[in-house]
PDB file of C-alpha atoms in Angstrom:
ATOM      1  CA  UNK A 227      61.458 126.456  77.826  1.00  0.00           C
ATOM      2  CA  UNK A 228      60.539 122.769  78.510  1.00  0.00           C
ATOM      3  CA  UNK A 229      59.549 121.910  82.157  1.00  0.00           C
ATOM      4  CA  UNK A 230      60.735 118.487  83.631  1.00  0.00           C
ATOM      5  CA  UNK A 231      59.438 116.494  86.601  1.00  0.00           C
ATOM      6  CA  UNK A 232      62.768 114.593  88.438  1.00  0.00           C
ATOM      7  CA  UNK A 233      62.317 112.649  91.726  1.00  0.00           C
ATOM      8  CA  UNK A 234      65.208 113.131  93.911  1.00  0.00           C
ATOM      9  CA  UNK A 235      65.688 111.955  97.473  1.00  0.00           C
ATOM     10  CA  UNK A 236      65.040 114.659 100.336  1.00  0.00           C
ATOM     11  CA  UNK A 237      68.945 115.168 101.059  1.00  0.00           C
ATOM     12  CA  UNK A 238      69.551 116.543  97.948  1.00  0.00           C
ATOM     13  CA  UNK A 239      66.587 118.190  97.703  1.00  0.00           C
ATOM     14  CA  UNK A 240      68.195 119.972 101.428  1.00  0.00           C
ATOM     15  CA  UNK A 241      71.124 120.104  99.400  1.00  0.00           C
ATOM     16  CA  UNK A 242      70.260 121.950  96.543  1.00  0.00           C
ATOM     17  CA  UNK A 243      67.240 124.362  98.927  1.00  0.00           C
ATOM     18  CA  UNK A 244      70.600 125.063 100.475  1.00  0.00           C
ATOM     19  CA  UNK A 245      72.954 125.594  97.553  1.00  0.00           C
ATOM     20  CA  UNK A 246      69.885 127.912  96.675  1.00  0.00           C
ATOM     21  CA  UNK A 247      69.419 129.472  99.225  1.00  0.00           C
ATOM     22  CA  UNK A 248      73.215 130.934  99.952  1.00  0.00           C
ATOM     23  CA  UNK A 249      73.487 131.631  96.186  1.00  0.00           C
ATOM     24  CA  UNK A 250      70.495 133.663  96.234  1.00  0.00           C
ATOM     25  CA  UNK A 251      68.821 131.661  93.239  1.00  0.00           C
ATOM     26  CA  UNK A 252      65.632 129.067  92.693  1.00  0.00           C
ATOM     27  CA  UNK A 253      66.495 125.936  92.464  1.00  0.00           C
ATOM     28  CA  UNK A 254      65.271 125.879  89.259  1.00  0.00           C
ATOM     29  CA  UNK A 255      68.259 128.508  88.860  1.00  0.00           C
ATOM     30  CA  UNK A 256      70.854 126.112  90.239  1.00  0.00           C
ATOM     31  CA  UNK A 257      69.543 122.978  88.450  1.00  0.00           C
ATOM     32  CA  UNK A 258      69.852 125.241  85.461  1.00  0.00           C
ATOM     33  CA  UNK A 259      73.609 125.825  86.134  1.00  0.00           C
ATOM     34  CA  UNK A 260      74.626 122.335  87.191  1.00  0.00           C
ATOM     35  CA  UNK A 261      73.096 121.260  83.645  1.00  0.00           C
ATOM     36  CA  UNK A 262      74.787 123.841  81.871  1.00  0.00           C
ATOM     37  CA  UNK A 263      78.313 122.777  84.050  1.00  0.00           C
ATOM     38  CA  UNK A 264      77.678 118.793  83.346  1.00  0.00           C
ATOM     39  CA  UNK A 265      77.445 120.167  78.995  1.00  0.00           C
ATOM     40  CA  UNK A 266      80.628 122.143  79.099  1.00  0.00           C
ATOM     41  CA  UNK A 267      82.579 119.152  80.375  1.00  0.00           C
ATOM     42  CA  UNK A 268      83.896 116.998  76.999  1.00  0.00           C
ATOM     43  CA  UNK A 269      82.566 113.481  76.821  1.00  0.00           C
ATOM     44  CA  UNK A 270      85.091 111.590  75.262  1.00  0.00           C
ATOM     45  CA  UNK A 271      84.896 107.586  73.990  1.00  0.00           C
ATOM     46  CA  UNK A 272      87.440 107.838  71.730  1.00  0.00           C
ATOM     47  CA  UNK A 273      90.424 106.625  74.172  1.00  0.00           C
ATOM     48  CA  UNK A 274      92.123 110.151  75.232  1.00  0.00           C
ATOM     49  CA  UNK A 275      91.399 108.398  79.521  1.00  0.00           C
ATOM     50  CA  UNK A 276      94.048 106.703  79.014  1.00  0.00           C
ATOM     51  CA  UNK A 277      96.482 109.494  78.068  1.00  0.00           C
ATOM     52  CA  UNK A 278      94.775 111.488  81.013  1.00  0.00           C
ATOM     53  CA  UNK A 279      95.240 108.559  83.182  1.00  0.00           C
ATOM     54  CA  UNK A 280      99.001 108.216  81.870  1.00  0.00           C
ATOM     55  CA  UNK A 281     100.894 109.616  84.906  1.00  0.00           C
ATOM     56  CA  UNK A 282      98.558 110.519  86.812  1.00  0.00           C
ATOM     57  CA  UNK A 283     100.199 110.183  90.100  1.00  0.00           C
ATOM     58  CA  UNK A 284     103.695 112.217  88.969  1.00  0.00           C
ATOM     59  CA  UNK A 285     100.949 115.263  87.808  1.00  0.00           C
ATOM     60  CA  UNK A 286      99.877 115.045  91.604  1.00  0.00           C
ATOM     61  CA  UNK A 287     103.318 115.035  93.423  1.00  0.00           C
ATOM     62  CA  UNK A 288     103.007 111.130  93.858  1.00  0.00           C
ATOM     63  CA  UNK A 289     106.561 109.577  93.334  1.00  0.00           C
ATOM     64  CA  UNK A 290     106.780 106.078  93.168  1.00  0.00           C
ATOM     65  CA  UNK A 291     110.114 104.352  90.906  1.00  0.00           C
ATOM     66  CA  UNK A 292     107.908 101.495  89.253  1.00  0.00           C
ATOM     67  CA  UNK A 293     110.898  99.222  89.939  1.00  0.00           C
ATOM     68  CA  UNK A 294     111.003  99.529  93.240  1.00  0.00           C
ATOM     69  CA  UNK A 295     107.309  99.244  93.394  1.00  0.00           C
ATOM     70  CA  UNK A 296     107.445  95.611  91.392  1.00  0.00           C
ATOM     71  CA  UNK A 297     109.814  94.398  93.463  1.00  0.00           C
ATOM     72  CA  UNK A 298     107.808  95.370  97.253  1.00  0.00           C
ATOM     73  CA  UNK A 299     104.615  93.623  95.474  1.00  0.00           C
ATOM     74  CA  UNK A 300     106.756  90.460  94.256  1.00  0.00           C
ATOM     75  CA  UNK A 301     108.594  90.281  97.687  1.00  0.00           C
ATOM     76  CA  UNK A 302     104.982  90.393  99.295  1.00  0.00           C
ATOM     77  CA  UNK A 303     103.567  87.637  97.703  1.00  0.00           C
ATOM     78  CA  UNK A 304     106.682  85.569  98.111  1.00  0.00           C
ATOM     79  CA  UNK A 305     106.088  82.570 100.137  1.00  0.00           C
ATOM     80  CA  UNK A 306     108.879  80.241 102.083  1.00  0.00           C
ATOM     81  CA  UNK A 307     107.287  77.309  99.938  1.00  0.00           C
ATOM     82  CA  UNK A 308     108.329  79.149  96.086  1.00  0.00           C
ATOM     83  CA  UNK A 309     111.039  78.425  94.404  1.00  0.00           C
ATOM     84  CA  UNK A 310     112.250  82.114  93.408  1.00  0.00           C
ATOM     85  CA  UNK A 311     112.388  82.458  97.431  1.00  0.00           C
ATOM     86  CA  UNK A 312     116.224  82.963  97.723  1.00  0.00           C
ATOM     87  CA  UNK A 313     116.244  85.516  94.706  1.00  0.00           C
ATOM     88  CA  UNK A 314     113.265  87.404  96.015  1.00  0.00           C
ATOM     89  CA  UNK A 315     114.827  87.502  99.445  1.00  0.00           C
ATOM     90  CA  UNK A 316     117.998  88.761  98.291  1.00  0.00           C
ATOM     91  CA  UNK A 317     116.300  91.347  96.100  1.00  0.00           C
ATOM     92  CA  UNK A 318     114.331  92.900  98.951  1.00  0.00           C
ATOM     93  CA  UNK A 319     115.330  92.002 102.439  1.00  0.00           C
ATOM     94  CA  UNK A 320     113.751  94.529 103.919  1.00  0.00           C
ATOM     95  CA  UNK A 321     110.417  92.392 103.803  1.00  0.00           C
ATOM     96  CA  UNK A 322     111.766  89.284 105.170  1.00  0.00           C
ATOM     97  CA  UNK A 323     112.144  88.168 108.813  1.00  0.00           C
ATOM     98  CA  UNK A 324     113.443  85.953 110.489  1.00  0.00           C
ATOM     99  CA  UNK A 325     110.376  83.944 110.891  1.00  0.00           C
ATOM    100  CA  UNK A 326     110.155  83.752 106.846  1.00  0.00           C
ATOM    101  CA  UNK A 327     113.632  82.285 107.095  1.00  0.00           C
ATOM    102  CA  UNK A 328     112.443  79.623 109.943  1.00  0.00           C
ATOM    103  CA  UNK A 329     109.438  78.312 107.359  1.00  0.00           C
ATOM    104  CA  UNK A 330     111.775  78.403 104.505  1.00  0.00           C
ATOM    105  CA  UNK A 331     113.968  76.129 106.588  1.00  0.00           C
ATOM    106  CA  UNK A 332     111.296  73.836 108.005  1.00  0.00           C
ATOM    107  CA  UNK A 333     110.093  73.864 104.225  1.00  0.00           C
ATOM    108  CA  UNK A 334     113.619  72.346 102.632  1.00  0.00           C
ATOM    109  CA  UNK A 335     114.217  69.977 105.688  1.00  0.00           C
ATOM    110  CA  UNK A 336     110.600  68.237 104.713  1.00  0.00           C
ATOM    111  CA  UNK A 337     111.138  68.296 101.161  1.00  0.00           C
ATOM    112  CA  UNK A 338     114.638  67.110 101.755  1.00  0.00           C
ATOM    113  CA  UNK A 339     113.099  64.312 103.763  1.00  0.00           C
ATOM    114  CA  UNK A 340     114.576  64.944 107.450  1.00  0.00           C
ATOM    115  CA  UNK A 341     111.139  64.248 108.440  1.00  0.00           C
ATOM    116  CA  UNK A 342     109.638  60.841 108.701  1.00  0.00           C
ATOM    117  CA  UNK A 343     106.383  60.468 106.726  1.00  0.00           C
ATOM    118  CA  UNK A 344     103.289  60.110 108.971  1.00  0.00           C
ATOM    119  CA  UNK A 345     101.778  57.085 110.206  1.00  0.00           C
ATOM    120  CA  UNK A 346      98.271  56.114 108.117  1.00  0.00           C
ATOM    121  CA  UNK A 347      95.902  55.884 111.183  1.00  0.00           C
ATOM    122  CA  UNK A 348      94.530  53.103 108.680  1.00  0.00           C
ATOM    123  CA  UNK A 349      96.974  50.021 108.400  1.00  0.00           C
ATOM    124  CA  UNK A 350      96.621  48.762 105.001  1.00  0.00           C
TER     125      UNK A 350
END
């Protein structure tokens, strides 16, 4: 058997005295065991996260419809100013107020020119 010298910082050498200590084992013992643990668990480059990511929150009793998701995210970034504003709105208008309709309104009454242009403070 091979010995090693590994700095680690005092809380985990507490840790582990501790881990030790209510195991009834050296911590060579439980350094032993946490290697052996970290070489049982597959290391894997070959692309198989992704099918363990795929789904991930249905495996753990997360249910979210995707479409309903797209459309709180598009609503959210929505501004008064875009011009998808009406369709967004009418898609989800549960996350518009009435202050949202107010700056859409102020927005097509200045585009719409019901507002004088400022004044230059600079005559030219």
């Amino acid at each position: 058997m091979t010995r090693i010298l590994a700095d680690l910082p005092d809380e985990e050498i507490k840790r582990l005295d501790r881990i030790a200590h209510e195991q009834g084992k050296s911590r060579a013992a439980v350094l032993r065991d946490a290697v052996a643990a970290y070489q049982a668990q597959p290391v894997s480059n070959d692309g198989d996260w992704i099918e363990r990511g795929f789904g991930l929150w249905s495996r753990n009793g997360i249910s979210v419809d995707p479409h309903d998701y797209d459309r709180k995210r598009r609503a959210e970034w929505t501004r008064p100013w875009d011009d998808d504003y009406e369709e967004v709105r009418a898609e989800s208008p549960d996350m518009f107020d009435a202050e949202d309709d107010r700056q859409r309104q102020i927005y097509l009454d200045m585009i719409a020119g019901k507002y004088p242009e400022p004044k230059s403070p600079h005559p030219k």
